[in-house]
């Protein structure tokens, strides 16, 4: 079994790290560079950096903030937010990103994942999915993809969209379940497992981590390849090392 990854996530707004609940009510969580350096020191496997308002505001990600972050870390850096096409992806890679996470633009341009994967390689193209459980008028529950920072429903079904992303050439999927985001009540194990079983590329689980036990659950019962978290790390509740030790104590392979 490959080692499971522990990944802190920096949600960035106006150049500062923030954290909200279910994508709203954000509070300040610190300086981008300082947070990145702290997680580098703690031994994080990767770092995810999202400009959470870039797509909604129709602007590019702040490249200067990205460069500052990239200069502080040596671990792989995944970046997303405000991507509109191939040129934006190239700029992010040139500014220090190792992988580029695409969400809204992938929905708006159905060929972007395929074109970017062919151009830059599948290893650096990530399909990000902001997913939400939605009650239909007939009482059925569906899992729907949202874009623009969780503000706009798309009508796309989560598992089918993940399968299309893999077919188009994405090398990884980040599944962020909006209903769980920031709640610290645990990941959505059912939805995560459904996506992980439907694709053969790595799936990163996001949304709901409240303690390291939740991370152990999502990489076992949820079948995820990595667990992403923000609140529990940003506010000092747990360290990366404590999370990894929890997984290791349960026999789950991690890079200590």
Coordinates of C-alpha atoms in Angstrom, one line a residue:
X1 CA 0.0 0.0 0.0
X2 CA 1.3 3.5 -0.9
X3 CA 1.8 5.9 2.0
X4 CA -1.2 8.0 2.8
X5 CA -0.6 11.8 2.6
X6 CA -1.5 14.5 5.1
X7 CA -2.1 17.8 3.4
X8 CA -2.8 21.2 5.0
X9 CA -4.8 23.6 3.0
X10 CA -4.4 27.4 2.8
X11 CA -7.6 29.1 1.8
X12 CA -6.4 32.6 0.8
X13 CA -8.5 35.8 0.5
X14 CA -6.9 39.2 0.0
X15 CA -3.5 37.8 0.6
X16 CA -4.3 36.3 4.0
X17 CA -5.1 32.7 5.1
X18 CA -8.8 32.4 6.2
X19 CA -11.1 29.6 7.3
X20 CA -14.8 29.4 7.1
X21 CA -17.6 27.0 7.7
X22 CA -19.4 25.5 4.6
X23 CA -17.5 28.1 2.5
X24 CA -18.8 31.1 4.4
X25 CA -18.2 33.2 7.6
X26 CA -14.4 33.3 7.1
X27 CA -12.1 34.3 9.9
X28 CA -8.4 35.2 9.6
X29 CA -5.9 32.4 10.2
X30 CA -2.6 34.0 9.5
X31 CA 0.0 35.0 7.0
X32 CA 0.4 32.8 3.9
X33 CA 4.2 32.5 4.1
X34 CA 4.3 31.9 7.8
X35 CA 1.7 29.2 7.6
X36 CA 3.5 27.5 4.7
X37 CA 6.8 27.6 6.5
X38 CA 5.2 26.1 9.6
X39 CA 3.8 23.2 7.7
X40 CA 7.1 22.6 5.9
X41 CA 8.8 22.4 9.3
X42 CA 6.1 20.0 10.7
X43 CA 6.6 17.6 7.8
X44 CA 3.5 18.0 5.7
X45 CA 3.5 15.8 2.6
X46 CA 2.1 18.5 0.4
X47 CA 0.5 22.0 0.6
X48 CA -2.7 23.1 -1.1
X49 CA -3.1 26.9 -1.8
X50 CA -6.5 28.2 -3.0
X51 CA -7.4 31.8 -3.8
X52 CA -11.0 31.2 -2.8
X53 CA -12.5 34.4 -4.3
X54 CA -10.6 34.7 -7.6
X55 CA -13.1 32.7 -9.7
X56 CA -16.1 34.4 -8.1
X57 CA -14.5 37.9 -8.6
X58 CA -13.4 37.0 -12.1
X59 CA -9.7 37.8 -11.5
X60 CA -6.4 36.0 -11.6
X61 CA -4.8 34.4 -8.6
X62 CA -2.3 36.7 -6.9
X63 CA 1.0 35.5 -8.3
X64 CA 3.1 37.5 -5.9
X65 CA 1.5 35.7 -2.9
X66 CA 2.1 32.4 -4.7
X67 CA 5.7 33.1 -5.3
X68 CA 6.2 34.1 -1.6
X69 CA 4.6 30.8 -0.6
X70 CA 6.6 28.7 -3.1
X71 CA 9.9 30.3 -1.9
X72 CA 9.2 29.1 1.7
X73 CA 8.5 25.4 1.0
X74 CA 10.2 22.5 -0.7
X75 CA 7.2 20.1 -0.5
X76 CA 4.9 19.8 -3.5
X77 CA 2.5 22.8 -3.9
X78 CA -0.9 22.6 -5.4
X79 CA -2.5 25.9 -6.4
X80 CA -6.0 26.8 -7.6
X81 CA -8.3 29.8 -8.0
X82 CA -9.1 32.2 -10.9
X83 CA -7.9 29.8 -13.6
X84 CA -9.5 30.5 -17.0
X85 CA -7.3 28.7 -19.5
X86 CA -4.0 27.3 -20.6
X87 CA -2.1 30.5 -20.1
X88 CA -3.2 30.8 -16.5
X89 CA -2.0 27.3 -15.8
X90 CA 1.4 28.1 -17.4
X91 CA 1.8 31.2 -15.2
X92 CA 1.0 29.3 -12.0
X93 CA 3.5 26.5 -12.9
X94 CA 6.2 29.1 -13.7
X95 CA 5.5 30.9 -10.4
X96 CA 6.2 27.8 -8.4
X97 CA 3.2 25.5 -8.4
X98 CA 3.9 21.8 -8.8
X99 CA 0.2 21.0 -9.5
X100 CA -2.7 23.2 -10.6
X101 CA -6.2 22.6 -9.2
X102 CA -9.0 23.3 -11.6
X103 CA -12.7 23.6 -10.6
X104 CA -14.9 26.3 -12.1
X105 CA -13.0 26.6 -15.4
X106 CA -13.2 22.8 -15.9
X107 CA -17.0 23.1 -15.8
X108 CA -17.1 26.2 -18.1
X109 CA -14.7 24.8 -20.6
X110 CA -15.2 21.1 -21.1
X111 CA -12.0 20.7 -23.0
X112 CA -9.7 22.4 -20.5
X113 CA -8.7 19.3 -18.4
X114 CA -7.9 17.3 -21.6
X115 CA -5.9 20.2 -23.2
X116 CA -4.0 21.0 -20.1
X117 CA -3.2 17.4 -19.4
X118 CA -1.8 17.0 -22.9
X119 CA 0.2 20.2 -22.7
X120 CA 1.7 19.9 -19.2
X121 CA 1.2 16.3 -18.2
X122 CA -1.5 14.6 -16.1
X123 CA 0.8 14.6 -13.0
X124 CA 0.3 18.3 -12.5
X125 CA -3.5 18.6 -13.4
X126 CA -5.9 18.2 -10.5
X127 CA -9.7 18.3 -10.8
X128 CA -11.1 20.0 -7.8
X129 CA -14.8 19.1 -7.0
X130 CA -16.8 21.2 -4.6
X131 CA -19.7 18.8 -3.8
X132 CA -22.9 19.2 -2.0
X133 CA -25.8 17.0 -1.0
X134 CA -28.9 18.4 -2.6
X135 CA -32.5 17.5 -1.9
X136 CA -34.6 17.3 -5.1
X137 CA -38.3 18.2 -5.2
X138 CA -39.3 14.6 -5.4
X139 CA -37.4 13.9 -2.2
X140 CA -34.4 12.2 -3.7
X141 CA -30.9 13.3 -2.6
X142 CA -28.3 13.9 -5.3
X143 CA -24.6 14.9 -5.0
X144 CA -24.1 18.0 -7.1
X145 CA -21.0 19.9 -8.2
X146 CA -20.8 23.6 -7.4
X147 CA -18.5 26.3 -8.7
X148 CA -17.5 29.9 -8.0
X149 CA -16.5 29.2 -4.5
X150 CA -19.5 27.1 -3.8
X151 CA -22.0 29.8 -4.9
X152 CA -23.3 28.3 -8.1
X153 CA -24.8 24.9 -8.7
X154 CA -24.0 23.2 -12.0
X155 CA -26.4 20.3 -12.3
X156 CA -23.5 17.9 -12.6
X157 CA -23.5 14.7 -10.6
X158 CA -20.3 14.3 -8.5
X159 CA -19.3 10.7 -9.3
X160 CA -20.0 11.0 -13.0
X161 CA -18.0 14.3 -13.1
X162 CA -15.1 12.6 -11.3
X163 CA -15.1 9.8 -13.9
X164 CA -15.1 12.3 -16.7
X165 CA -12.2 14.2 -15.1
X166 CA -10.1 11.0 -15.1
X167 CA -11.1 10.1 -18.7
X168 CA -10.1 13.6 -19.8
X169 CA -6.6 13.3 -18.2
X170 CA -6.7 14.6 -14.7
X171 CA -4.0 13.0 -12.5
X172 CA -5.7 13.6 -9.2
X173 CA -9.1 14.6 -7.7
X174 CA -9.6 16.8 -4.6
X175 CA -13.1 16.2 -3.3
X176 CA -14.3 18.9 -1.0
X177 CA -17.7 18.2 0.5
X178 CA -19.3 21.5 1.3
X179 CA -21.8 20.1 3.9
X180 CA -18.8 19.0 6.0
X181 CA -16.4 21.9 5.3
X182 CA -15.2 23.6 8.5
X183 CA -17.6 21.6 10.8
X184 CA -14.9 19.5 12.3
X185 CA -17.5 16.7 12.5
X186 CA -15.7 14.3 10.2
X187 CA -15.4 13.7 6.4
X188 CA -18.2 12.5 4.2
X189 CA -17.1 8.9 4.1
X190 CA -19.9 7.7 1.9
X191 CA -19.3 10.3 -0.9
X192 CA -15.5 10.0 -0.7
X193 CA -15.6 6.2 -0.9
X194 CA -18.0 6.4 -3.9
X195 CA -15.7 8.7 -5.8
X196 CA -12.6 6.7 -4.8
X197 CA -14.2 3.5 -6.0
X198 CA -15.2 5.1 -9.3
X199 CA -11.8 6.2 -10.4
X200 CA -8.3 4.8 -10.4
X201 CA -6.4 8.1 -9.9
X202 CA -5.6 9.4 -6.4
X203 CA -8.5 11.0 -4.4
X204 CA -7.8 13.7 -1.8
X205 CA -10.6 14.0 0.8
X206 CA -11.4 17.5 2.0
X207 CA -14.0 18.9 4.4
X208 CA -14.8 18.1 8.0
X209 CA -11.5 17.0 9.8
X210 CA -11.9 17.6 13.5
X211 CA -9.2 15.3 14.7
X212 CA -6.6 12.8 13.5
X213 CA -9.0 9.9 13.9
X214 CA -11.2 11.5 11.2
X215 CA -8.2 11.4 8.9
X216 CA -7.6 7.7 9.7
X217 CA -11.2 7.0 8.9
X218 CA -11.2 8.8 5.5
X219 CA -8.1 6.9 4.3
X220 CA -9.5 3.6 5.4
X221 CA -13.4 3.6 5.3
X222 CA -13.4 6.5 2.9
X223 CA -10.7 4.9 0.7
X224 CA -9.0 8.2 0.1
X225 CA -5.4 8.4 -0.8
X226 CA -4.8 11.6 1.2
X227 CA -6.6 13.7 3.9
X228 CA -6.6 17.4 3.6
X229 CA -7.4 19.7 6.5
X230 CA -7.3 23.3 7.5
X231 CA -8.9 24.4 10.8
X232 CA -7.3 21.8 13.1
X233 CA -3.8 22.8 11.8
X234 CA -4.2 26.5 11.4
X235 CA -5.5 27.1 15.0
X236 CA -3.0 24.8 16.6
X237 CA -5.4 22.1 17.7
X238 CA -3.2 19.4 16.2
X239 CA 0.1 19.3 14.4
X240 CA 1.0 17.4 11.2
X241 CA 3.2 15.1 13.3
X242 CA 0.3 14.2 15.6
X243 CA -1.9 13.4 12.7
X244 CA 0.7 11.2 11.1
X245 CA 1.4 9.4 14.4
X246 CA -2.3 8.7 14.8
X247 CA -2.4 7.0 11.4
X248 CA 0.9 5.1 12.0
X249 CA -0.4 3.8 15.3
X250 CA -3.3 2.3 13.4
X251 CA -1.1 0.5 10.9
X252 CA -1.7 3.0 8.1
X253 CA 1.5 3.7 6.1
X254 CA 2.6 7.4 6.3
X255 CA 5.9 9.2 5.8
X256 CA 7.1 10.1 9.3

